[in-house]
Amino acid sequence: MPDKGPKKKMSNRKFLALWIPALCVVLALAVAVNVLTQVFRPYVDLYLGGGEMVITKTEGSEDWESEYYTLDYKDKKETAAAADALVEEIEGEGIVLLKNNGALPLAAPAKVTLLGRDAADPVDGGSGSGSVDPDKAVDLRAGLERAGFEVNAAAYGVLADYASFKEELTALGSQRVYDHPRGVITMDKGNSTYYIGEMPAEGYDGVISSFSAYGDAAIVAIGRVGGEGGDLNQDMKGWDDNYTSGQHQLELNQDEKDAIALAKEHFDTVIVLINASTTMELGELEEDGDIDAIIWVGSPGQTGFYAVGGVLSGKVNPSGRTADLWAADFTRDPTFVNFGNFQYSNLSAANAIGNGYFVQYEEGIYIGYRYYETAAEEGFIDYEQSVVYPFGYGLSYTSFDWAVSGQELGEADGTISLEVTVTNTGVSAGKDVVELYYSAPYTPGGIEKSSVVLGAFAKTDLLQPGESQTVTLTLEVEDMASYDYKNERAYVLEAGEYTLTLRTDSHRVKAGCEPLVDKGGKTVVYSGENHRSSDAAPVTNQFDDLSARFSAAPTEGSALNMSRADFAGTFPTAPTAADMTADEEVIAGFQAYDPKDHEDPEAEKPRLGEKNGLNLIDLRSLPYDDPSWELMLDQLSVKDMEKLVLNGMYATVDLSSVGKPATVDFDGPAGINSYMTSLSCTAYPSEVVIASTFNVELVRRMGEMVGNESIANQVNGWYAPAMNLHRSPFGGRNFEYYSEDPLLSGAMGAACVSGAASKGLYCTVKHFAVNDQETNRVNGGGISVWANEQAVRELYLRPFEYTVKNASASVKYIADSQGTMAEKELPACTAMMSSYNRLGATWAGGSEALMRNVLRDEWGFRGLVITDFDLYEFMYPDQAIAAGSDLILSTDAMKSLGDTKSSTAVINLRKACHNILYTVAHSHAMNGIVPGTIISYTAAPWEGWLSAANIAVGILLTAGAAWVIIRVSKNRGKKL
């Protein structure tokens, strides 16, 4: 081949055209990374870790005690082990024995066969903020084997194979992708699935021969999932191969019925285990004599299945009670037709910020047992045909007798107190739950009232056979008042007979316990200064706009209030075309918020940037309205305040101007966990299991344990507990909420918050308020919820109110200039999270009626309110802080304030900062800090990595530029 000669070199022009853009791109990327890491610093700190706080005490205070809260355990490992043990204890007390013909407990070492997909693929928790890491969770087989049972490996193997999966990495972490899918709720994406996913009965054909060797009992596991951002399906058309008309997700499907039939065919003892955090239709199983026992285990969390084994073996005597009524036919429930997807026909981007979804609570106060007990008393339903298990129901392996040993019936401003002696009359140790209900006088056409309402409850200690314990149940007389939004616009305790009954559940009066009748004299109206003693200020209507949407008789364009006086004539119906037409007031509520429209021309701008020498630690334990707070707030600049308010995404920022440390706040209702980091503490049973314990002290211990975990893991705030109600069994987040009953929910929440606060962990109680379905929660500008004010106050606000008024904890503080440590009891509920939904047409987080008038003024709440994750246009920060919310769950790179200059805006910012600072001051974020302490922060690890990368890039760019210059100079003038 001919010699081609030397390769021709690239011209300088071409060389420069190639390398100058390349070097510029590298430079631009380096600049962009540096800018973006600062703009999104809160995100980066969460993912990669922030700087460490450095505490420098001033001379003379070095030896002062400054650990206001201490870890009860040696280290993280010991804390985690203690938490795991507590999970097992909670599950053991929350399991409800629904049916037992004597088959339980099983005598270990029994040989058992597990049937049903959930035996190998259990529901440990829900999806979203209350999720549980399944890789850390104990499964049913392990729980049974630890209890001494031998499990049929062949049958279990075919279930495990059927439920096989592969891991897939998503934006929210690793998720399972099943070969045979089951339903999964995906957050707000509209692509949730609703497959039951049960293995067809023929899947057992190859292992039926193994049944006889493990024939002491068949345990059939039935499960249902739940999750954030979606609800359960009211119609399974398209999701079940054996679909029948009207079939919904909470009834047994054909594959599950076939598995149960297989068990009945081959086993003398059949036990059904319900692994779901909502109720299901179980009437056919309850009536089936071949089903020997049914136990409900909820979602057991990390180690709860150990307790399931304990209950089946008899090591643990079940003492849980149903936190919801279990109806026979969910489609006949008054909430059924007003739950789900309803959209306004005349709202769109052309005339609003969203296309507007809504839901109408036509049932009013009549949800759960309040409906079924009342409707039965009025003769509208046959209770035995309509209800499978009442609220507050649960069986035991032993028996108990009760006797009233003391009583006190107070006046309108007093207390009702009953002392009940409980005696274990059976043959095994166990715990019992005493439930006190009241029945208030009702006049047809007057204030709506349920025929029975839970007024108090108490759980005994573990009683040995023959042992007795006296428990005390107390009920404030004023708590029996009903809210009259139509006439008195206040709580009213009407004259007449109030009947008190001790019951084993919402339906059955305990044998031998006669009803107590208190004949109330005059009607008491708790209005003006004669408000209830628990209120901080007079209580009156705040939600007339909601109530106005309802009528007492069928009216076109109005929702109908269901009334006890005429259940048949007022029973809820689905929204009509007229209901789906938004009026001018609703359209006005769906307009963009402009802070200029809300300026107070007479507002005076407060002082800014003063040098008053106060730090946050100086105000710890001081009353919220102490003048020192105003002096310290004067030290803030607008920039300080804006920075604090807008950067609430799983954290609050540090402010050197007032000595405020940064905090870390994480999800969720199942225990401390984080979407943004690898941190995942112990996963507790679902909240409905926790409520089913009916054990306030146990739940307080749970809060204290989470507080210990927070100290061990340097987490200061916890987005929990969640306190919304189980309005419908189809609620996707029912696993995350306690109960259908507001008192039970409130008592559990207050206990949890008190326990956590005893360790300095502030609980961000959520979702405030009336956030009881997930469908369309953020679509179309947030779902509008319509309910009359009686239902809003007596049901949906009540759990939050109870927690605000009753949660308390001891707070340690430095009392003098000598470093003396003192202690005082303070309210423990100092944080709240608002909800996505609207109350009527007003976003909850921007509702002054809710956030300021009710929460702060009427209830006396002191502390911060944070929004739910603020990713949506309709959640305006200006509106939030104007209404009484304080902290935006976002960053200042994602959300901004439209006004930071007007006096009104600065005043709103100042109030928000006051609330945030008050909460942080009374948390373990202050550990190690005493008056005079100087707080600083080391550089975050990623800042070191970024600096190293910047140096490397700088060297690379310098070398590259030098090479370009040398190369161009060397070749200049040469012929190329």
Short mmCIF file of C-alpha atoms in Angstrom, two decimals, residues 344-707:
data_model
loop_
_atom_site.label_atom_id
_atom_site.label_comp_id
_atom_site.label_asym_id
_atom_site.label_seq_id
_atom_site.Cartn_x
_atom_site.Cartn_y
_atom_site.Cartn_z
CA TYR A 344 -67.53 20.41 40.14
CA SER A 345 -68.70 20.78 36.56
CA ASN A 346 -68.04 24.51 36.26
CA LEU A 347 -64.56 24.90 37.76
CA SER A 348 -61.51 24.81 35.51
CA ALA A 349 -58.25 26.61 34.81
CA ALA A 350 -60.32 29.18 32.95
CA ASN A 351 -62.00 30.51 36.10
CA ALA A 352 -60.09 29.05 39.06
CA ILE A 353 -56.77 27.66 40.26
CA GLY A 354 -58.12 24.14 39.99
CA ASN A 355 -60.96 22.10 38.57
CA GLY A 356 -62.42 21.45 41.99
CA TYR A 357 -63.28 18.17 43.69
CA PHE A 358 -65.55 17.83 46.70
CA VAL A 359 -67.16 15.46 49.21
CA GLN A 360 -70.32 15.96 51.29
CA TYR A 361 -70.69 14.49 54.79
CA GLU A 362 -74.46 14.14 54.63
CA GLU A 363 -74.47 11.63 57.48
CA GLY A 364 -73.52 14.36 59.95
CA ILE A 365 -72.61 12.89 63.35
CA TYR A 366 -73.88 9.42 62.46
CA ILE A 367 -70.76 7.46 61.53
CA GLY A 368 -69.72 4.05 62.79
CA TYR A 369 -71.41 2.88 65.97
CA ARG A 370 -73.10 6.25 66.39
CA TYR A 371 -75.20 5.41 63.33
CA TYR A 372 -75.80 1.70 63.85
CA GLU A 373 -76.70 1.92 67.56
CA THR A 374 -78.98 4.90 66.97
CA ALA A 375 -80.64 3.52 63.84
CA ALA A 376 -81.34 0.26 65.66
CA GLU A 377 -82.87 2.08 68.62
CA GLU A 378 -85.10 4.06 66.26
CA GLY A 379 -86.18 0.85 64.50
CA PHE A 380 -84.61 1.82 61.18
CA ILE A 381 -82.31 -1.22 60.98
CA ASP A 382 -82.16 -4.72 62.42
CA TYR A 383 -78.98 -4.61 64.48
CA GLU A 384 -78.25 -8.34 64.35
CA GLN A 385 -78.55 -8.31 60.55
CA SER A 386 -76.60 -5.08 60.11
CA VAL A 387 -73.69 -5.46 62.52
CA VAL A 388 -71.21 -8.31 62.77
CA TYR A 389 -69.02 -6.90 65.57
CA PRO A 390 -69.83 -3.79 67.61
CA PHE A 391 -67.37 -1.04 68.44
CA GLY A 392 -65.30 -1.86 71.54
CA TYR A 393 -65.83 -5.62 71.12
CA GLY A 394 -63.32 -8.39 71.80
CA LEU A 395 -63.18 -11.88 73.32
CA SER A 396 -60.77 -13.34 75.86
CA TYR A 397 -59.54 -16.75 76.99
CA THR A 398 -60.89 -15.97 80.45
CA SER A 399 -63.96 -14.28 81.96
CA PHE A 400 -64.52 -11.27 84.19
CA ASP A 401 -67.17 -9.93 86.54
CA TRP A 402 -67.68 -6.22 87.24
CA ALA A 403 -69.17 -4.46 90.23
CA VAL A 404 -69.64 -0.73 90.79
CA SER A 405 -67.86 0.00 94.06
CA GLY A 406 -68.15 3.79 94.08
CA GLN A 407 -69.76 6.63 92.16
CA GLU A 408 -69.95 10.41 92.01
CA LEU A 409 -72.36 12.28 89.77
CA GLY A 410 -71.27 15.90 89.41
CA GLU A 411 -73.15 19.05 88.45
CA ALA A 412 -72.88 20.82 85.10
CA ASP A 413 -69.37 22.06 85.96
CA GLY A 414 -68.35 18.87 87.71
CA THR A 415 -67.20 15.32 87.06
CA ILE A 416 -68.85 11.94 86.86
CA SER A 417 -66.70 9.27 88.44
CA LEU A 418 -67.32 5.53 88.67
CA GLU A 419 -65.18 3.00 90.47
CA VAL A 420 -65.55 -0.47 89.00
CA THR A 421 -64.06 -3.57 90.57
CA VAL A 422 -63.08 -6.13 87.95
CA THR A 423 -62.54 -9.76 88.98
CA ASN A 424 -61.01 -12.48 86.84
CA THR A 425 -63.48 -15.36 87.20
CA GLY A 426 -61.82 -17.60 84.63
CA VAL A 427 -58.91 -20.02 84.59
CA SER A 428 -56.18 -17.97 82.90
CA ALA A 429 -54.56 -14.60 83.47
CA GLY A 430 -55.88 -11.76 81.37
CA LYS A 431 -56.75 -8.10 81.00
CA ASP A 432 -60.19 -6.57 80.63
CA VAL A 433 -61.53 -3.26 79.27
CA VAL A 434 -64.33 -1.39 81.05
CA GLU A 435 -66.30 0.96 78.80
CA LEU A 436 -68.62 3.73 80.02
CA TYR A 437 -71.23 5.12 77.61
CA TYR A 438 -73.71 7.93 78.04
CA SER A 439 -77.08 8.51 76.40
CA ALA A 440 -78.21 12.13 76.29
CA PRO A 441 -81.85 13.27 76.05
CA TYR A 442 -82.99 13.68 72.45
CA THR A 443 -85.90 15.65 71.04
CA PRO A 444 -86.93 14.90 67.43
CA GLY A 445 -86.11 17.94 65.36
CA GLY A 446 -83.70 19.23 67.98
CA ILE A 447 -79.93 18.88 68.29
CA GLU A 448 -78.83 15.59 66.72
CA LYS A 449 -77.60 13.01 69.24
CA SER A 450 -76.37 9.47 69.05
CA SER A 451 -78.21 7.01 71.26
CA VAL A 452 -74.90 6.06 72.92
CA VAL A 453 -71.52 7.75 73.03
CA LEU A 454 -68.28 6.46 74.56
CA GLY A 455 -67.60 8.66 77.59
CA ALA A 456 -64.66 6.92 79.29
CA PHE A 457 -62.79 3.63 79.36
CA ALA A 458 -60.14 1.88 81.44
CA LYS A 459 -58.03 -1.23 81.05
CA THR A 460 -56.98 -3.43 83.92
CA ASP A 461 -53.56 -4.79 84.67
CA LEU A 462 -52.89 -8.48 84.03
CA LEU A 463 -55.19 -10.20 86.53
CA GLN A 464 -54.54 -13.74 87.69
CA PRO A 465 -57.54 -16.06 88.14
CA GLY A 466 -59.48 -14.86 91.18
CA GLU A 467 -57.63 -11.54 91.32
CA SER A 468 -59.49 -8.22 91.37
CA GLN A 469 -58.63 -4.63 90.53
CA THR A 470 -60.63 -1.43 90.90
CA VAL A 471 -60.45 0.97 87.97
CA THR A 472 -61.78 4.53 87.92
CA LEU A 473 -63.64 6.01 84.98
CA THR A 474 -64.13 9.76 84.88
CA LEU A 475 -66.23 11.91 82.57
CA GLU A 476 -66.60 15.67 82.70
CA VAL A 477 -70.27 16.57 82.69
CA GLU A 478 -69.65 19.36 80.18
CA ASP A 479 -68.23 16.79 77.75
CA MET A 480 -71.75 15.37 77.33
CA ALA A 481 -72.88 18.68 75.82
CA SER A 482 -73.82 18.74 72.14
CA TYR A 483 -72.95 21.48 69.69
CA ASP A 484 -75.96 23.53 68.54
CA TYR A 485 -74.86 25.42 65.43
CA LYS A 486 -78.40 26.38 64.40
CA ASN A 487 -79.74 28.26 67.43
CA GLU A 488 -77.44 28.80 70.43
CA ARG A 489 -74.27 28.65 68.31
CA ALA A 490 -72.58 27.02 71.29
CA TYR A 491 -72.28 23.77 73.23
CA VAL A 492 -75.53 22.95 75.03
CA LEU A 493 -76.18 20.51 77.88
CA GLU A 494 -79.90 19.97 77.54
CA ALA A 495 -82.16 19.26 80.49
CA GLY A 496 -83.40 15.69 80.85
CA GLU A 497 -82.24 12.21 81.72
CA TYR A 498 -78.65 11.22 81.07
CA THR A 499 -78.23 7.46 81.23
CA LEU A 500 -74.80 6.00 82.03
CA THR A 501 -74.14 2.39 81.14
CA LEU A 502 -71.15 0.14 81.67
CA ARG A 503 -70.77 -1.95 78.55
CA THR A 504 -68.53 -4.65 77.12
CA ASP A 505 -68.94 -2.93 73.75
CA SER A 506 -71.11 -0.27 72.18
CA HIS A 507 -74.15 -2.58 72.13
CA ARG A 508 -74.09 -4.81 75.22
CA VAL A 509 -74.58 -3.63 78.80
CA LYS A 510 -72.43 -5.67 81.18
CA ALA A 511 -74.46 -8.21 83.05
CA GLY A 512 -75.01 -7.17 86.66
CA CYS A 513 -74.25 -3.48 86.03
CA GLU A 514 -77.47 -1.50 86.21
CA PRO A 515 -77.74 1.75 84.23
CA LEU A 516 -77.25 4.96 86.19
CA VAL A 517 -79.68 7.76 85.45
CA ASP A 518 -78.71 11.37 86.13
CA LYS A 519 -81.71 13.67 85.82
CA GLY A 520 -80.28 16.93 84.56
CA GLY A 521 -82.19 19.97 85.79
CA LYS A 522 -81.84 23.13 83.73
CA THR A 523 -80.43 23.39 80.23
CA VAL A 524 -76.92 24.83 80.31
CA VAL A 525 -75.67 26.86 77.36
CA TYR A 526 -71.88 27.13 77.35
CA SER A 527 -71.65 30.48 75.62
CA GLY A 528 -69.79 33.75 76.18
CA GLU A 529 -67.85 33.79 79.43
CA ASN A 530 -69.89 30.81 80.60
CA HIS A 531 -67.92 28.60 78.27
CA ARG A 532 -66.77 25.10 79.15
CA SER A 533 -64.02 25.04 81.75
CA SER A 534 -61.64 23.34 79.30
CA ASP A 535 -61.95 26.17 76.77
CA ALA A 536 -59.53 29.10 76.79
CA ALA A 537 -62.12 31.49 75.34
CA PRO A 538 -65.79 31.59 74.34
CA VAL A 539 -66.76 29.08 71.66
CA THR A 540 -69.15 29.99 68.87
CA ASN A 541 -69.78 29.19 65.21
CA GLN A 542 -66.76 29.36 62.93
CA PHE A 543 -67.95 27.29 59.98
CA ASP A 544 -71.26 28.81 58.95
CA ASP A 545 -70.13 28.62 55.34
CA LEU A 546 -69.97 24.82 55.63
CA SER A 547 -73.25 24.44 57.51
CA ALA A 548 -75.05 26.66 55.00
CA ARG A 549 -74.58 23.97 52.35
CA PHE A 550 -76.94 21.63 54.22
CA SER A 551 -80.69 21.60 54.52
CA ALA A 552 -83.12 19.71 56.74
CA ALA A 553 -85.30 18.67 53.79
CA PRO A 554 -84.40 17.67 50.24
CA THR A 555 -83.49 20.86 48.38
CA GLU A 556 -81.94 21.14 44.92
CA GLY A 557 -78.30 22.19 45.16
CA SER A 558 -78.07 21.53 48.91
CA ALA A 559 -76.69 18.56 50.78
CA LEU A 560 -79.21 16.87 53.08
CA ASN A 561 -78.58 16.54 56.81
CA MET A 562 -79.37 13.04 57.97
CA SER A 563 -81.57 13.18 61.06
CA ARG A 564 -82.39 10.68 63.76
CA ALA A 565 -85.96 11.93 63.56
CA ASP A 566 -86.33 10.50 60.04
CA PHE A 567 -83.51 8.20 58.99
CA ALA A 568 -85.54 6.87 56.07
CA GLY A 569 -86.40 10.29 54.69
CA THR A 570 -82.96 11.82 55.17
CA PHE A 571 -80.67 8.91 54.38
CA PRO A 572 -77.66 10.17 52.35
CA THR A 573 -77.76 10.11 48.57
CA ALA A 574 -75.01 10.61 46.02
CA PRO A 575 -74.36 14.16 44.76
CA THR A 576 -76.68 15.38 42.02
CA ALA A 577 -75.87 17.52 39.01
CA ALA A 578 -76.96 20.56 41.03
CA ASP A 579 -74.55 19.60 43.83
CA MET A 580 -71.78 19.44 41.25
CA THR A 581 -72.31 23.04 40.20
CA ALA A 582 -70.11 25.39 42.22
CA ASP A 583 -71.77 28.66 43.24
CA GLU A 584 -70.07 32.05 43.33
CA GLU A 585 -68.77 31.58 46.88
CA VAL A 586 -67.11 28.29 46.00
CA ILE A 587 -65.62 29.73 42.82
CA ALA A 588 -64.31 32.68 44.83
CA GLY A 589 -62.60 30.26 47.23
CA PHE A 590 -60.75 28.67 44.33
CA GLN A 591 -59.06 31.91 43.27
CA ALA A 592 -55.36 32.70 43.67
CA TYR A 593 -54.42 34.28 46.98
CA ASP A 594 -53.06 37.82 46.69
CA PRO A 595 -51.56 39.18 49.94
CA LYS A 596 -52.22 42.74 48.79
CA ASP A 597 -55.94 42.07 49.21
CA HIS A 598 -55.39 41.30 52.88
CA GLU A 599 -53.20 44.17 54.06
CA ASP A 600 -54.19 46.04 57.20
CA PRO A 601 -53.58 49.74 56.46
CA GLU A 602 -53.36 50.49 60.19
CA ALA A 603 -50.77 47.82 60.97
CA GLU A 604 -47.53 49.07 62.49
CA LYS A 605 -44.30 47.35 61.54
CA PRO A 606 -42.56 45.80 64.57
CA ARG A 607 -38.95 46.39 65.54
CA LEU A 608 -36.33 44.52 63.54
CA GLY A 609 -32.70 43.59 64.12
CA GLU A 610 -32.48 44.87 67.71
CA LYS A 611 -29.54 43.88 69.94
CA ASN A 612 -31.36 42.85 73.12
CA GLY A 613 -28.96 40.08 74.07
CA LEU A 614 -31.57 37.34 74.42
CA ASN A 615 -31.21 33.77 73.19
CA LEU A 616 -33.88 31.12 72.81
CA ILE A 617 -32.64 29.16 75.82
CA ASP A 618 -33.35 32.19 78.02
CA LEU A 619 -37.07 31.81 77.27
CA ARG A 620 -37.40 28.09 77.87
CA SER A 621 -40.33 27.51 80.28
CA LEU A 622 -41.50 31.13 80.09
CA PRO A 623 -45.20 31.62 79.22
CA TYR A 624 -45.97 32.20 75.57
CA ASP A 625 -47.09 35.77 76.29
CA ASP A 626 -44.17 36.70 78.56
CA PRO A 627 -42.75 40.14 77.50
CA SER A 628 -39.32 38.58 77.00
CA TRP A 629 -40.60 36.88 73.86
CA GLU A 630 -41.34 40.23 72.27
CA LEU A 631 -37.86 41.50 73.12
CA MET A 632 -36.25 38.44 71.55
CA LEU A 633 -38.47 38.63 68.47
CA ASP A 634 -37.31 42.23 68.02
CA GLN A 635 -33.85 40.79 67.28
CA LEU A 636 -35.03 39.07 64.10
CA SER A 637 -34.61 40.53 60.66
CA VAL A 638 -37.08 39.98 57.83
CA LYS A 639 -34.46 37.77 56.20
CA ASP A 640 -34.26 35.68 59.38
CA MET A 641 -38.00 35.27 59.52
CA GLU A 642 -38.40 34.44 55.86
CA LYS A 643 -35.62 31.88 56.08
CA LEU A 644 -37.18 30.20 59.12
CA VAL A 645 -40.75 30.09 57.83
CA LEU A 646 -40.07 28.86 54.29
CA ASN A 647 -37.55 26.11 55.06
CA GLY A 648 -39.64 23.60 56.98
CA MET A 649 -38.95 20.53 54.90
CA TYR A 650 -38.12 17.90 57.51
CA ALA A 651 -36.20 20.53 59.43
CA THR A 652 -36.09 24.02 60.86
CA VAL A 653 -33.05 26.19 60.21
CA ASP A 654 -30.69 27.68 62.78
CA LEU A 655 -30.88 31.41 63.55
CA SER A 656 -27.78 32.90 65.13
CA SER A 657 -29.57 36.17 65.91
CA VAL A 658 -31.59 34.44 68.64
CA GLY A 659 -29.41 31.40 69.37
CA LYS A 660 -31.81 28.96 67.76
CA PRO A 661 -30.31 25.58 66.82
CA ALA A 662 -31.32 23.74 63.66
CA THR A 663 -33.72 20.85 64.09
CA VAL A 664 -34.45 17.64 62.19
CA ASP A 665 -38.08 16.52 61.79
CA PHE A 666 -39.18 13.22 60.22
CA ASP A 667 -42.20 11.05 59.45
CA GLY A 668 -44.26 9.07 60.35
CA PRO A 669 -47.16 7.35 62.15
CA ALA A 670 -45.47 3.93 62.17
CA GLY A 671 -42.36 5.33 63.84
CA ILE A 672 -39.50 7.64 62.90
CA ASN A 673 -38.50 7.18 59.26
CA SER A 674 -37.32 9.35 56.41
CA TYR A 675 -38.00 9.53 52.70
CA MET A 676 -34.93 11.69 52.30
CA THR A 677 -32.30 9.64 54.15
CA SER A 678 -31.56 6.05 55.05
CA LEU A 679 -32.75 6.63 58.64
CA SER A 680 -35.44 4.15 59.64
CA CYS A 681 -36.16 3.45 63.29
CA THR A 682 -38.42 0.76 64.71
CA ALA A 683 -41.73 0.30 62.87
CA TYR A 684 -44.67 0.13 65.28
CA PRO A 685 -48.03 -1.54 64.62
CA SER A 686 -50.55 0.52 62.70
CA GLU A 687 -52.35 3.18 64.71
CA VAL A 688 -55.62 1.24 64.64
CA VAL A 689 -53.85 -1.65 66.40
CA ILE A 690 -52.51 0.80 68.94
CA ALA A 691 -56.02 2.15 69.55
CA SER A 692 -57.36 -1.39 69.86
CA THR A 693 -55.25 -1.90 72.96
CA PHE A 694 -57.53 0.58 74.80
CA ASN A 695 -54.44 0.98 77.01
CA VAL A 696 -53.55 4.64 77.53
CA GLU A 697 -50.49 3.91 79.66
CA LEU A 698 -49.09 1.51 77.07
CA VAL A 699 -49.46 4.16 74.38
CA ARG A 700 -47.77 6.73 76.62
CA ARG A 701 -44.86 4.29 76.91
CA MET A 702 -44.79 4.00 73.13
CA GLY A 703 -44.50 7.79 72.83
CA GLU A 704 -41.70 7.73 75.39
CA MET A 705 -39.92 5.00 73.44
CA VAL A 706 -40.12 6.97 70.21
CA GLY A 707 -38.74 9.89 72.22
#
